[in-house]
Amino acid sequence: MPVAATSPAIAAPKPLWSWKLAPAFIVATSAIPLFGFENRLVGYPWLVIGLVVAFVVDRELMRDLGIVAAGLIVVSTVSVKADISWPNFFLLGFVLSLAVAVPFVLDRYVFRRRVIRFPWRSGQKWQPWEKSYLFAVPFLGWLILPYYFISSGAYLNWPAVSETSEVARLFVGVNAVGIWDELFFICTCYVLLLRHFPVLFANILQAIIFVSFLWELGYQEWGPLMTIPFALLQGWIFHRTKSLTYVIIVHLLFDLVVFLAIVHAHNPGVFPFFLIPAPQ
């Protein structure tokens, strides 16, 4: 009976450089054409090349990259551009749920391991810096996000909402995707990559996938200047805290300001507490 892998991190130190980085980089960067440019004709072959190279370099790496690839393929079957129409609302919810479920099932029931887990409780008390960061996140969001959305015009990537039902769907959608981000990019992609690479490289690789997805979602123009640090910080914080609950709280605080900023940009005068006025 195979021995279950009980932890995403390997005790033995990993070399800073290895040939494993080549296939991992190829698989991670396949997210750029798949999500950034929505070009499956380039993204799928590039993804397959990464898995073939992984097969040659390291079979265990190929398994883990194959799990990541399965999730990427599921997500790529639909557009993740912000669309809160009722049919797309449920379709996207189903597909994103499937993108988390498929890697989990492959890891737990096909390969009979326990690498992909969702550690809601770390068993540790929050440190002072963790508590302070929970106040810093919404403040930084309040300071940066309205300026980003309005000055870049990126708010137009989200639908203009005014009806109660539309506002509610936008709120639920923004927060649901925020939770999904942590389940997929951190608890799935990051922990699988962490089995083979040092924290720095595993975090950079997951951030490539994370930011590519956020670009398609609507964080375009100079959005990557904001989303790249955010993705890297989320990976690093999860590594430090081992708490999915904490990183989700951080993400939801940030997404609350995202929601308010988008509504503000589309509806002048609704939220007068932002520094930059909404376009008239």
CSV table of C-alpha atoms in Angstrom, one decimal:
chain,number,residue,atom,x,y,z
A,1,MET,CA,0.0,0.0,0.0
A,2,PRO,CA,1.5,3.4,-1.0
A,3,VAL,CA,2.6,5.7,1.7
A,4,ALA,CA,0.5,8.9,1.8
A,5,ALA,CA,2.2,12.2,1.6
A,6,THR,CA,1.1,14.1,4.6
A,7,SER,CA,2.8,17.5,4.1
A,8,PRO,CA,3.3,19.8,1.2
A,9,ALA,CA,6.7,20.7,2.4
A,10,ILE,CA,9.7,18.4,2.2
A,11,ALA,CA,12.1,18.4,5.1
A,12,ALA,CA,15.3,18.0,3.1
A,13,PRO,CA,16.5,21.3,1.6
A,14,LYS,CA,15.9,21.7,-2.1
A,15,PRO,CA,18.7,22.9,-4.4
A,16,LEU,CA,18.3,26.5,-5.6
A,17,TRP,CA,18.7,25.3,-9.2
A,18,SER,CA,17.7,22.1,-10.9
A,19,TRP,CA,16.5,21.0,-14.3
A,20,LYS,CA,13.1,20.5,-12.7
A,21,LEU,CA,12.6,24.3,-13.1
A,22,ALA,CA,12.4,24.0,-16.9
A,23,PRO,CA,9.2,22.0,-17.1
A,24,ALA,CA,7.7,23.7,-14.1
A,25,PHE,CA,8.3,27.1,-15.8
A,26,ILE,CA,6.8,25.9,-19.0
A,27,VAL,CA,3.7,24.7,-17.3
A,28,ALA,CA,3.3,27.8,-15.2
A,29,THR,CA,3.8,30.1,-18.2
A,30,SER,CA,1.2,28.2,-20.2
A,31,ALA,CA,-1.2,30.3,-18.1
A,32,ILE,CA,-0.1,33.4,-20.0
A,33,PRO,CA,-1.5,32.4,-23.4
A,34,LEU,CA,-4.4,30.4,-21.8
A,35,PHE,CA,-5.7,33.3,-19.6
A,36,GLY,CA,-3.7,36.4,-20.5
A,37,PHE,CA,-4.4,36.1,-24.2
A,38,GLU,CA,-7.2,33.4,-24.1
A,39,ASN,CA,-5.3,31.5,-26.8
A,40,ARG,CA,-5.8,27.8,-26.3
A,41,LEU,CA,-4.0,26.9,-29.6
A,42,VAL,CA,-0.8,28.2,-28.0
A,43,GLY,CA,-1.5,27.4,-24.4
A,44,TYR,CA,-2.4,23.7,-24.7
A,45,PRO,CA,0.6,22.7,-26.8
A,46,TRP,CA,2.9,24.7,-24.4
A,47,LEU,CA,1.3,22.9,-21.5
A,48,VAL,CA,1.9,19.5,-23.1
A,49,ILE,CA,5.5,20.3,-23.8
A,50,GLY,CA,6.0,21.1,-20.1
A,51,LEU,CA,4.5,17.8,-19.1
A,52,VAL,CA,6.7,15.9,-21.7
A,53,VAL,CA,9.8,17.6,-20.4
A,54,ALA,CA,8.8,16.8,-16.8
A,55,PHE,CA,8.4,13.1,-17.8
A,56,VAL,CA,12.0,13.1,-19.0
A,57,VAL,CA,13.3,15.0,-16.0
A,58,ASP,CA,11.4,13.6,-13.0
A,59,ARG,CA,8.3,11.4,-13.0
A,60,GLU,CA,7.1,12.6,-9.6
A,61,LEU,CA,7.3,16.2,-10.8
A,62,MET,CA,5.3,15.2,-13.9
A,63,ARG,CA,2.6,13.9,-11.6
A,64,ASP,CA,2.4,17.1,-9.7
A,65,LEU,CA,2.6,19.3,-12.8
A,66,GLY,CA,-0.1,17.1,-14.3
A,67,ILE,CA,-2.4,17.8,-11.4
A,68,VAL,CA,-1.8,21.6,-11.9
A,69,ALA,CA,-2.3,21.2,-15.6
A,70,ALA,CA,-5.7,19.4,-15.0
A,71,GLY,CA,-6.9,22.4,-13.0
A,72,LEU,CA,-5.7,24.9,-15.6
A,73,ILE,CA,-7.4,23.0,-18.4
A,74,VAL,CA,-10.7,23.0,-16.5
A,75,VAL,CA,-10.5,26.7,-15.9
A,76,SER,CA,-9.6,27.4,-19.5
A,77,THR,CA,-12.8,25.8,-20.8
A,78,VAL,CA,-14.7,29.1,-20.0
A,79,SER,CA,-14.0,32.8,-20.0
A,80,VAL,CA,-13.4,34.2,-16.6
A,81,LYS,CA,-14.0,37.8,-17.7
A,82,ALA,CA,-16.3,39.5,-15.2
A,83,ASP,CA,-19.8,38.7,-16.3
A,84,ILE,CA,-22.5,38.5,-13.6
A,85,SER,CA,-25.4,37.5,-15.8
A,86,TRP,CA,-27.3,34.6,-14.1
A,87,PRO,CA,-26.3,31.9,-16.6
A,88,ASN,CA,-22.6,32.8,-16.4
A,89,PHE,CA,-22.8,33.3,-12.6
A,90,PHE,CA,-23.7,29.6,-12.1
A,91,LEU,CA,-21.5,28.3,-15.0
A,92,LEU,CA,-18.4,30.0,-13.7
A,93,GLY,CA,-19.1,28.9,-10.2
A,94,PHE,CA,-19.4,25.3,-11.3
A,95,VAL,CA,-16.3,25.3,-13.5
A,96,LEU,CA,-14.1,27.0,-10.8
A,97,SER,CA,-15.4,24.4,-8.2
A,98,LEU,CA,-14.5,21.6,-10.6
A,99,ALA,CA,-11.0,23.1,-11.0
A,100,VAL,CA,-10.4,22.7,-7.3
A,101,ALA,CA,-12.2,19.3,-7.0
A,102,VAL,CA,-10.3,17.6,-9.9
A,103,PRO,CA,-6.8,18.2,-8.6
A,104,PHE,CA,-8.0,17.2,-5.1
A,105,VAL,CA,-9.5,13.9,-6.4
A,106,LEU,CA,-6.4,13.1,-8.4
A,107,ASP,CA,-4.1,13.7,-5.4
A,108,ARG,CA,-6.2,11.9,-2.8
A,109,TYR,CA,-7.8,9.1,-4.7
A,110,VAL,CA,-5.7,8.5,-7.9
A,111,PHE,CA,-2.2,9.0,-6.4
A,112,ARG,CA,-3.4,8.2,-2.9
A,113,ARG,CA,-1.6,11.0,-1.2
A,114,ARG,CA,-2.6,13.9,1.0
A,115,VAL,CA,-0.5,16.8,-0.5
A,116,ILE,CA,-3.5,19.0,-1.3
A,117,ARG,CA,-5.1,20.0,1.9
A,118,PHE,CA,-7.1,23.0,3.2
A,119,PRO,CA,-5.7,23.9,6.6
A,120,TRP,CA,-8.4,26.1,8.0
A,121,ARG,CA,-6.9,26.1,11.5
A,122,SER,CA,-3.1,26.3,12.0
A,123,GLY,CA,-3.3,25.7,15.8
A,124,GLN,CA,-1.2,28.8,16.3
A,125,LYS,CA,-2.1,32.2,17.8
A,126,TRP,CA,-1.9,35.1,15.4
A,127,GLN,CA,1.3,37.1,15.8
A,128,PRO,CA,1.2,40.9,16.2
A,129,TRP,CA,2.3,41.4,12.6
A,130,GLU,CA,-0.6,39.2,11.4
A,131,LYS,CA,-3.1,41.3,13.3
A,132,SER,CA,-1.6,44.5,12.1
A,133,TYR,CA,-1.6,43.3,8.5
A,134,LEU,CA,-5.4,42.8,8.7
A,135,PHE,CA,-5.7,46.6,9.2
A,136,ALA,CA,-3.1,47.5,6.7
A,137,VAL,CA,-4.7,45.5,3.8
A,138,PRO,CA,-8.0,47.5,3.6
A,139,PHE,CA,-6.2,50.8,4.2
A,140,LEU,CA,-3.8,50.1,1.3
A,141,GLY,CA,-6.8,48.9,-0.8
A,142,TRP,CA,-8.6,52.1,-0.1
A,143,LEU,CA,-5.6,54.1,-1.0
A,144,ILE,CA,-4.6,52.3,-4.2
A,145,LEU,CA,-7.6,50.4,-5.7
A,146,PRO,CA,-9.9,53.4,-6.7
A,147,TYR,CA,-7.0,55.2,-8.3
A,148,TYR,CA,-6.0,52.1,-10.2
A,149,PHE,CA,-9.5,51.2,-11.4
A,150,ILE,CA,-10.5,54.8,-12.4
A,151,SER,CA,-7.2,56.2,-13.8
A,152,SER,CA,-6.5,53.1,-15.9
A,153,GLY,CA,-10.1,52.6,-17.0
A,154,ALA,CA,-9.9,49.0,-15.7
A,155,TYR,CA,-13.2,49.4,-13.9
A,156,LEU,CA,-14.8,49.1,-17.3
A,157,ASN,CA,-13.8,45.4,-17.3
A,158,TRP,CA,-16.5,44.9,-14.7
A,159,PRO,CA,-20.2,45.4,-15.5
A,160,ALA,CA,-21.9,48.6,-14.4
A,161,VAL,CA,-24.2,47.6,-11.6
A,162,SER,CA,-27.0,49.6,-10.1
A,163,GLU,CA,-29.9,47.2,-9.4
A,164,THR,CA,-29.9,45.4,-6.0
A,165,SER,CA,-29.6,42.0,-7.7
A,166,GLU,CA,-26.7,43.1,-9.8
A,167,VAL,CA,-24.9,44.6,-6.8
A,168,ALA,CA,-25.5,41.4,-4.8
A,169,ARG,CA,-24.2,39.2,-7.6
A,170,LEU,CA,-21.1,41.3,-8.0
A,171,PHE,CA,-20.4,41.2,-4.3
A,172,VAL,CA,-20.8,37.4,-4.1
A,173,GLY,CA,-18.9,36.9,-7.3
A,174,VAL,CA,-15.9,39.0,-6.2
A,175,ASN,CA,-15.7,37.3,-2.9
A,176,ALA,CA,-16.3,33.8,-4.2
A,177,VAL,CA,-13.5,34.2,-6.7
A,178,GLY,CA,-11.2,35.5,-4.0
A,179,ILE,CA,-11.8,32.4,-1.9
A,180,TRP,CA,-11.3,30.2,-4.9
A,181,ASP,CA,-8.0,31.9,-5.7
A,182,GLU,CA,-6.6,30.7,-2.4
A,183,LEU,CA,-7.9,27.2,-2.8
A,184,PHE,CA,-6.5,26.8,-6.2
A,185,PHE,CA,-3.4,28.9,-6.5
A,186,ILE,CA,-2.1,28.6,-3.0
A,187,CYS,CA,-3.5,25.3,-1.6
A,188,THR,CA,-3.2,23.4,-4.9
A,189,CYS,CA,-0.6,24.9,-7.2
A,190,TYR,CA,1.8,26.4,-4.6
A,191,VAL,CA,1.9,23.3,-2.3
A,192,LEU,CA,2.5,21.0,-5.2
A,193,LEU,CA,5.3,23.1,-6.5
A,194,LEU,CA,6.7,23.4,-3.0
A,195,ARG,CA,7.4,19.7,-3.0
A,196,HIS,CA,10.1,20.2,-5.6
A,197,PHE,CA,11.4,23.8,-5.3
A,198,PRO,CA,12.5,26.3,-2.6
A,199,VAL,CA,9.8,28.7,-1.3
A,200,LEU,CA,11.1,31.5,-3.6
A,201,PHE,CA,10.7,29.6,-6.8
A,202,ALA,CA,7.5,27.8,-5.9
A,203,ASN,CA,6.0,31.2,-5.0
A,204,ILE,CA,7.1,32.8,-8.3
A,205,LEU,CA,5.7,30.0,-10.3
A,206,GLN,CA,2.3,30.1,-8.6
A,207,ALA,CA,2.3,33.9,-9.0
A,208,ILE,CA,2.7,33.6,-12.8
A,209,ILE,CA,-0.4,31.5,-12.9
A,210,PHE,CA,-2.3,33.6,-10.4
A,211,VAL,CA,-1.5,36.9,-12.1
A,212,SER,CA,-2.4,35.5,-15.6
A,213,PHE,CA,-5.8,34.5,-14.3
A,214,LEU,CA,-6.3,37.9,-12.7
A,215,TRP,CA,-5.5,39.6,-16.0
A,216,GLU,CA,-8.3,37.7,-17.8
A,217,LEU,CA,-10.6,38.5,-14.9
A,218,GLY,CA,-10.1,42.2,-15.5
A,219,TYR,CA,-7.0,43.4,-13.6
A,220,GLN,CA,-5.4,44.8,-16.8
A,221,GLU,CA,-3.5,47.9,-17.9
A,222,TRP,CA,-1.0,48.4,-15.1
A,223,GLY,CA,-2.8,45.9,-12.9
A,224,PRO,CA,0.1,43.4,-12.7
A,225,LEU,CA,2.1,46.0,-10.8
A,226,MET,CA,-0.4,45.5,-8.1
A,227,THR,CA,-1.4,41.8,-8.6
A,228,ILE,CA,2.2,40.4,-8.8
A,229,PRO,CA,3.1,41.7,-5.2
A,230,PHE,CA,-0.3,40.5,-3.9
A,231,ALA,CA,0.1,37.0,-5.3
A,232,LEU,CA,3.7,36.7,-4.0
A,233,LEU,CA,2.6,38.0,-0.6
A,234,GLN,CA,-0.3,35.6,-0.3
A,235,GLY,CA,2.1,32.6,-1.0
A,236,TRP,CA,4.6,33.9,1.5
A,237,ILE,CA,2.0,34.5,4.2
A,238,PHE,CA,0.5,31.1,3.7
A,239,HIS,CA,4.0,29.6,4.1
A,240,ARG,CA,4.6,31.5,7.3
A,241,THR,CA,1.1,31.0,8.9
A,242,LYS,CA,0.1,27.6,7.5
A,243,SER,CA,-3.4,29.0,7.8
A,244,LEU,CA,-5.9,29.0,4.9
A,245,THR,CA,-8.3,30.9,7.1
A,246,TYR,CA,-5.9,33.8,7.5
A,247,VAL,CA,-5.0,34.2,3.8
A,248,ILE,CA,-8.7,34.1,2.9
A,249,ILE,CA,-9.5,36.8,5.4
A,250,VAL,CA,-6.7,38.9,3.9
A,251,HIS,CA,-8.0,38.3,0.4
A,252,LEU,CA,-11.6,39.1,1.4
A,253,LEU,CA,-10.6,42.3,3.0
A,254,PHE,CA,-8.9,43.3,-0.1
A,255,ASP,CA,-11.8,42.2,-2.3
A,256,LEU,CA,-14.2,44.1,-0.2
A,257,VAL,CA,-12.4,47.3,-1.3
A,258,VAL,CA,-12.3,46.0,-4.8
A,259,PHE,CA,-16.1,45.7,-4.8
A,260,LEU,CA,-16.6,49.1,-3.3
A,261,ALA,CA,-14.2,50.7,-5.7
A,262,ILE,CA,-15.9,49.2,-8.8
A,263,VAL,CA,-19.3,50.2,-7.6
A,264,HIS,CA,-17.9,53.7,-6.8
A,265,ALA,CA,-16.4,54.0,-10.3
A,266,HIS,CA,-19.7,53.1,-12.0
A,267,ASN,CA,-21.9,55.1,-9.7
A,268,PRO,CA,-20.6,58.6,-8.9
A,269,GLY,CA,-21.5,59.8,-5.4
A,270,VAL,CA,-22.4,56.4,-4.0
A,271,PHE,CA,-19.3,56.1,-1.9
A,272,PRO,CA,-17.9,59.5,-1.2
A,273,PHE,CA,-15.1,58.3,1.1
A,274,PHE,CA,-12.6,57.5,-1.7
A,275,LEU,CA,-9.9,60.0,-2.5
A,276,ILE,CA,-10.5,60.0,-6.3
A,277,PRO,CA,-13.9,60.9,-7.7
A,278,ALA,CA,-15.8,58.6,-10.0
A,279,PRO,CA,-15.9,59.5,-13.7
A,280,GLN,CA,-18.9,61.6,-14.6
